[in-house]
Amino acid sequence: MEAESSTMTEAATPITTAPDFSPMFADLKASFETERTMNLAWRAEQLTALEHMMEECEQEFMDALKSDLGKHHQEAWTTEISFVASDASYSRKRLKRWTKKKRVRTPMLGQPGKSWLQPEPLGVVLIIGAWNYPLQLTLAGLAAAIAAGNCAVVKPSELAPATSDVIAKRVPEYLDGECVKIIEGAVAETTALLELPWDHILYTGGGNVGRIVMAAAAKHLTPVTLELGGKSPCVVMPDADLMTTARRIAWGKFTNAGQTCIAPDYVLVDAETKKKLIPLLQQAVTEMFGENPEESDSFGRIVSDRHFERLAKLIDSGEAAIGGQINADSKYIAPTVLTGVSVDSPVMQDEIFGPILPVLIVDDLEAAIRFIRASDKPLAAYIFTKDANAEARFLRKVSCGNTCVNDTMMFMMVDELPFGGVGPSGMGNYSGEHGFSTFSHMKAVMKRGWWPDVALRYAPFTEGKFKMLRKLR
Ligand code: NAD
């Protein structure tokens, strides 16, 4: 099982003439040199402006997200608009604390002296977003970059063109255009941007492009944060409260029509529990989207024809115990639960990234853990159980970016938890203070007093000095 798909990226966009972004980059470097972004008042002002933008342009963003992904305005608000606004506000309120020097102990041999960590901005950073949460995945990163005092370029995904346009139109109206730029475009633009010597790159998307980003960054030794994907497993134990479990899995899987990097990709459950779980999943789907989800405005659509065709084929990997209907004209794929799925079938090869949920049978927790561990480390992993031992065993054995016990995706609302993958599901993380750290360098500083200037370390070396040094160590 691969963490990302070679079919996930829209490779069809031809590389046309590469624009030259060096003058823009030079301008941003010059802006950074003015030290304006070092100023906490500037950072707070920009974060407030970002909050205002999310509030004042709410309807425009909702319309764009509806057009790109068929997102209901409530979902658009919860997972994107208010998410970015709260993130900006959370960071603004903590700027002083985060930017303070952090004192550390200075050992005896360093006395008289003081030591501390001093956060400093990295410089000019690049943020490349993906299409599935086109606002959140660009502007939450931007909030973190601003909080840390950087200049930034944001490149929204071309696969969510309406949202990309609103970002490109509104951000320059609200934020300092000499320090923050939006570049719209596809492969040609991203390729040209990647040639520049950024001080950091935050990339969100599939692993194949992640490799391209990392290779480009390596030329300049630019550090990268890669927010990638993977097949996030969901284990349901027999002792779980199955109705709540079904509702929470259905919510995690069918939000944004399954086009969520941390959506439960597939379920592992024993045969008896599966029999009880499937009707409850059906009940949850009906409660959320009615008898015919195609008529529900709470259920989204697939982003592009290519992704629609990819997903439509995956339904054949099993029997549709729930859903299975498709409509190419509206890029609709029903909330679908597949049973009788073989581990070799196409749906189990790559991240699904759509509203199709295979339910696979395993004997017990150990079999589920073995199955998960045989594949790449996922971005998220879920377990539903009341058994503390099962929970502990799962947490110990399943390595992944983020975990939720007894729910899916809800860790995203915890400001203090970082968000990011491990191994093929990503490197580095952000969110709240973790985002601030991602876009900061923690400069290590030691300041010495003048007197006494203990001579133990200076030559000529003597046995006496050596003995004393060993004692003081
Ligand atoms: P995408 O097609 O929007 O691509 C992401 C970005 O890469 C875009 O801005 C695009 O312009 C750029 N890009 C595409 N091809 C490129 C190329 N050849 N060279 C340079 N840049 C290029 O998004 P996607 O890749 O389809 O995203 C889906 C994947 O992203 C899934 O695997 C999903 O799990 C993952 N994802 C991860 C997170 C996370 O936070 N970890 C969030 C969302 C999505």
XYZ file of N, CA and C in Angstrom, residues 129-266:
414
model
N -0.415 25.524 -1.504
C -1.585 24.851 -0.936
C -2.201 23.827 -1.861
N -3.024 22.945 -1.284
C -3.770 21.949 -2.068
C -5.222 22.421 -2.220
N -5.972 21.712 -3.069
C -7.309 22.170 -3.461
C -8.414 21.769 -2.496
N -8.197 20.762 -1.639
C -9.343 20.198 -0.919
C -9.858 21.087 0.213
N -8.944 21.829 0.850
C -9.348 22.886 1.795
C -8.566 24.121 1.352
N -8.979 24.692 0.239
C -8.113 25.675 -0.431
C -7.863 26.952 0.366
N -8.753 27.269 1.297
C -8.530 28.455 2.140
C -7.643 28.104 3.325
N -8.082 27.069 4.026
C -7.372 26.665 5.245
C -5.910 26.322 4.970
N -5.676 25.593 3.883
C -4.326 25.078 3.637
C -3.364 26.141 3.102
N -3.902 27.317 2.801
C -3.015 28.409 2.387
C -2.939 29.471 3.490
N -4.136 29.868 4.007
C -4.138 31.032 4.890
C -3.787 30.702 6.345
N -4.018 29.469 6.786
C -3.577 29.110 8.146
C -2.044 29.096 8.162
N -1.454 28.604 7.105
C 0.011 28.635 6.992
C 0.513 30.067 6.939
N -0.224 30.904 6.210
C 0.180 32.312 6.118
C 0.116 32.976 7.496
N -0.932 32.671 8.263
C -1.055 33.253 9.615
C 0.173 32.877 10.446
N 0.597 31.624 10.338
C 1.767 31.171 11.112
C 3.027 31.895 10.641
N 3.166 32.054 9.323
C 4.357 32.723 8.773
C 4.411 34.182 9.223
N 3.259 34.840 9.231
C 3.202 36.248 9.664
C 3.494 36.343 11.171
N 2.871 35.456 11.940
C 3.089 35.481 13.396
C 4.583 35.374 13.708
N 5.290 34.588 12.906
C 6.723 34.402 13.151
C 7.557 35.534 12.542
N 6.910 36.449 11.825
C 7.618 37.635 11.331
C 8.258 37.494 9.960
N 7.657 36.659 9.121
C 8.223 36.444 7.785
C 7.470 37.222 6.710
N 8.118 37.416 5.577
C 7.425 37.787 4.357
C 7.029 36.463 3.697
N 5.934 36.478 2.928
C 5.462 35.197 2.390
C 4.843 35.338 1.017
N 5.001 34.253 0.240
C 4.270 34.114 -1.013
C 3.354 32.904 -0.856
N 2.096 33.077 -1.238
C 1.138 31.987 -1.158
C 0.737 31.588 -2.574
N 0.799 30.271 -2.841
C 0.398 29.753 -4.155
C -0.779 28.806 -3.935
N -2.020 29.332 -4.127
C -3.186 28.447 -3.950
C -3.271 27.434 -5.094
N -4.053 26.386 -4.867
C -4.154 25.333 -5.888
C -5.024 25.776 -7.057
N -4.559 25.454 -8.235
C -5.311 25.768 -9.454
C -6.549 24.892 -9.598
N -6.621 23.812 -8.798
C -7.787 22.933 -8.897
C -8.985 23.460 -8.118
N -8.788 24.527 -7.363
C -9.907 25.211 -6.709
C -9.865 26.660 -7.208
N -10.164 26.870 -8.500
C -9.898 28.174 -9.126
C -10.708 29.322 -8.545
N -11.975 29.059 -8.163
C -12.796 30.161 -7.646
C -12.204 30.663 -6.328
N -11.799 29.741 -5.464
C -11.225 30.144 -4.177
C -9.880 30.825 -4.391
N -9.093 30.284 -5.315
C -7.799 30.883 -5.618
C -7.994 32.340 -6.060
N -9.014 32.586 -6.889
C -9.272 33.949 -7.374
C -9.644 34.896 -6.230
N -10.504 34.414 -5.323
C -10.909 35.301 -4.211
C -9.697 35.604 -3.321
N -8.878 34.602 -3.089
C -7.673 34.836 -2.273
C -6.804 35.895 -2.959
N -6.597 35.710 -4.278
C -5.721 36.631 -5.014
C -6.280 38.053 -5.043
N -7.608 38.148 -5.028
C -8.232 39.478 -5.086
C -8.240 40.137 -3.710
N -8.592 39.385 -2.681
C -8.823 39.991 -1.364
C -7.564 40.167 -0.517
N -6.656 39.220 -0.567
C -5.478 39.329 0.317
C -4.738 40.657 0.106
N -4.473 41.083 -1.142
C -3.757 42.361 -1.307
C -4.549 43.561 -0.761
N -5.867 43.413 -0.677
C -6.663 44.534 -0.125
C -6.533 44.632 1.387
N -6.282 43.505 2.023
C -6.266 43.489 3.495
C -4.857 43.472 4.078
N -3.940 42.770 3.416
C -2.613 42.585 4.014
C -1.570 43.477 3.344
N -0.439 43.614 3.999
C 0.672 44.440 3.513
C 1.249 43.814 2.231
N 0.938 44.434 1.106
C 1.329 43.882 -0.200
C 2.828 43.881 -0.442
N 3.569 44.619 0.379
C 5.031 44.597 0.197
C 5.654 43.389 0.892
N 4.866 42.747 1.735
C 5.402 41.598 2.488
C 4.675 40.292 2.182
N 3.464 40.381 1.645
C 2.692 39.171 1.350
C 2.216 39.242 -0.099
N 2.512 38.199 -0.854
C 2.084 38.159 -2.267
C 1.334 36.856 -2.520
N 0.365 36.937 -3.425
C -0.350 35.731 -3.856
C 0.016 35.491 -5.322
N 0.439 34.285 -5.618
C 0.710 33.918 -7.014
C -0.257 32.803 -7.392
N -1.117 33.088 -8.361
C -2.007 32.036 -8.846
C -1.314 31.281 -9.970
N -1.745 30.058 -10.195
C -1.171 29.330 -11.322
C -1.069 27.858 -11.047
N -0.470 27.166 -12.003
C -0.393 25.704 -11.916
C 1.071 25.265 -11.910
N 1.383 24.228 -12.692
C 2.722 23.634 -12.629
C 3.810 24.634 -13.055
N 3.550 25.377 -14.133
C 4.585 26.308 -14.632
C 4.956 27.318 -13.549
N 3.932 27.881 -12.913
C 4.186 28.906 -11.891
C 4.879 28.296 -10.669
N 4.386 27.128 -10.251
C 4.985 26.508 -9.058
C 6.435 26.132 -9.338
N 6.672 25.619 -10.537
C 8.034 25.225 -10.905
C 8.959 26.443 -10.860
N 8.465 27.559 -11.404
C 9.292 28.773 -11.411
C 9.519 29.277 -9.982
N 8.485 29.213 -9.177
C 8.638 29.655 -7.772
C 9.678 28.798 -7.048
N 9.647 27.490 -7.360
C 10.540 26.561 -6.650
C 12.015 26.766 -7.001
N 12.287 27.545 -8.044
C 13.696 27.791 -8.391
C 14.347 28.808 -7.457
N 13.543 29.527 -6.693
C 14.082 30.626 -5.871
C 14.594 30.135 -4.516
N 15.550 30.868 -3.947
C 16.149 30.413 -2.670
C 15.330 30.828 -1.442
N 14.163 30.215 -1.292
C 13.277 30.528 -0.156
C 13.955 30.207 1.159
N 13.463 30.841 2.204
C 13.998 30.520 3.541
C 13.241 29.358 4.180
N 12.064 29.056 3.649
C 11.323 27.862 4.070
C 10.212 27.632 3.050
N 9.846 26.356 2.872
C 8.691 26.051 2.008
C 7.726 25.174 2.801
N 6.469 25.599 2.833
C 5.402 24.758 3.380
C 4.586 24.270 2.191
N 4.617 22.971 1.971
C 3.871 22.395 0.842
C 2.805 21.440 1.364
N 1.594 21.561 0.829
C 0.529 20.609 1.144
C 0.048 19.974 -0.153
N 0.004 18.667 -0.193
C -0.476 17.969 -1.393
C 0.031 16.541 -1.412
N 0.035 15.952 -2.589
C 0.449 14.557 -2.723
C 1.959 14.378 -2.607
N 2.377 13.159 -2.307
C 3.792 12.863 -2.093
C 4.644 12.979 -3.345
N 4.045 12.745 -4.512
C 4.854 12.836 -5.735
C 5.355 14.255 -5.938
N 4.453 15.209 -5.817
C 4.876 16.604 -5.944
C 5.733 16.989 -4.724
N 5.444 16.373 -3.597
C 6.271 16.603 -2.398
C 7.741 16.319 -2.688
N 7.972 15.270 -3.455
C 9.359 14.915 -3.816
C 9.964 15.993 -4.723
N 9.150 16.513 -5.638
C 9.624 17.584 -6.542
C 9.981 18.816 -5.713
N 9.121 19.129 -4.757
C 9.346 20.312 -3.908
C 10.639 20.136 -3.106
N 10.806 18.945 -2.549
C 11.980 18.712 -1.702
C 13.271 18.734 -2.527
N 13.194 18.183 -3.739
C 14.386 18.181 -4.603
C 14.753 19.617 -4.984
N 13.733 20.431 -5.292
C 14.007 21.831 -5.660
C 14.585 22.583 -4.456
N 14.019 22.301 -3.282
C 14.479 22.986 -2.066
C 15.919 22.596 -1.734
N 16.282 21.344 -2.044
C 17.624 20.849 -1.705
C 18.710 21.665 -2.401
N 18.391 22.184 -3.599
C 19.390 22.964 -4.340
C 19.838 24.187 -3.557
N 18.936 24.715 -2.731
C 19.287 25.919 -1.953
C 19.399 25.598 -0.458
N 19.363 24.317 -0.115
C 19.307 23.897 1.283
C 18.165 24.592 2.025
N 17.065 24.741 1.320
C 15.869 25.349 1.931
C 15.139 24.293 2.753
N 14.847 24.596 4.023
C 14.085 23.614 4.807
C 12.632 23.530 4.323
N 12.059 22.338 4.443
C 10.677 22.164 3.977
C 9.799 21.558 5.070
N 8.541 21.941 5.023
C 7.513 21.233 5.775
C 6.606 20.632 4.720
N 6.454 19.319 4.766
C 5.629 18.648 3.763
C 4.398 18.064 4.441
N 3.252 18.575 4.052
C 1.977 18.072 4.592
C 1.375 17.167 3.524
N 1.575 15.863 3.663
C 1.195 14.925 2.605
C -0.042 14.116 3.033
N -0.217 12.965 2.450
C -1.427 12.189 2.756
C -1.104 10.760 3.126
N -2.025 9.858 2.819
C -1.817 8.448 3.128
C -3.143 7.772 3.407
N -3.074 6.465 3.620
C -4.299 5.731 3.914
C -4.492 5.673 5.422
N -5.391 6.502 5.940
C -5.581 6.590 7.398
C -6.573 5.522 7.871
N -6.102 4.562 8.670
C -6.972 3.450 9.073
C -7.895 3.827 10.230
N -8.965 3.046 10.351
C -9.913 3.267 11.446
C -10.298 1.897 11.990
N -9.909 1.633 13.235
C -10.181 0.333 13.842
C -11.405 0.462 14.753
N -12.356 -0.445 14.572
C -13.542 -0.441 15.438
C -13.534 -1.724 16.270
N -13.471 -1.561 17.581
C -13.446 -2.717 18.479
C -14.886 -3.086 18.865
N -15.111 -4.360 19.222
C -16.485 -4.796 19.503
C -17.133 -4.057 20.671
N -16.309 -3.520 21.588
C -16.894 -2.882 22.770
C -17.263 -1.409 22.538
N -17.021 -0.904 21.327
C -17.289 0.516 21.069
C -18.793 0.782 21.086
N -19.153 2.021 21.402
C -20.545 2.441 21.265
C -20.779 2.608 19.758
N -21.436 1.641 19.155
C -21.408 1.545 17.690
C -22.214 2.627 16.972
N -23.273 3.114 17.589
C -24.045 4.177 16.901
C -23.196 5.453 16.813
N -22.585 5.823 17.945
C -21.746 7.032 17.956
C -20.556 6.823 17.020
N -19.992 5.611 17.057
C -18.864 5.282 16.181
C -19.254 5.488 14.714
N -20.412 4.934 14.356
C -20.870 5.025 12.952
C -21.031 6.493 12.555
N -21.644 7.272 13.431
C -21.878 8.689 13.114
C -20.545 9.423 12.931
N -19.593 9.130 13.817
C -18.314 9.854 13.763
C -17.464 9.419 12.569
N -17.570 8.136 12.218
C -16.839 7.681 11.023
C -17.483 8.299 9.775
N -18.812 8.261 9.719
C -19.509 8.814 8.542
C -19.192 10.304 8.411
N -19.172 10.997 9.514
C -18.842 12.432 9.470
C -17.426 12.640 8.933
N -16.471 11.861 9.473
C -15.074 12.021 9.057
C -14.871 11.647 7.596
N -15.604 10.631 7.145
C -15.394 10.144 5.775
C -16.135 10.982 4.744
N -17.323 11.474 5.094
C -18.153 12.100 4.051
C -18.138 13.626 4.085
N -17.489 14.216 5.085
C -17.254 15.655 5.052
C -16.425 15.954 3.799
N -16.767 17.022 3.098
C -16.043 17.419 1.882
C -15.973 16.253 0.888
N -17.028 15.429 0.893
C -17.123 14.260 0.006
C -15.864 13.386 0.082
N -15.355 13.258 1.297
C -14.211 12.360 1.506
C -12.880 12.921 1.042
N -12.880 14.156 0.561
C -11.629 14.733 0.033
C -10.911 15.474 1.156
N -10.559 14.700 2.169
C -9.907 15.243 3.361
C -8.703 14.353 3.654
N -7.542 14.980 3.839
C -6.330 14.178 4.018
C -6.388 13.282 5.253
N -7.173 13.698 6.280
C -7.230 12.912 7.519
C -8.530 12.121 7.640
N -9.283 12.033 6.535
C -10.505 11.219 6.565
C -10.122 9.768 6.842
N -10.957 9.038 7.608
C -10.677 7.601 7.736
C -10.727 6.988 6.342
N -9.650 6.340 5.933
C -9.580 5.813 4.570
C -10.343 4.498 4.480
N -10.146 3.643 5.493
C -10.824 2.341 5.505
C -11.030 1.924 6.954
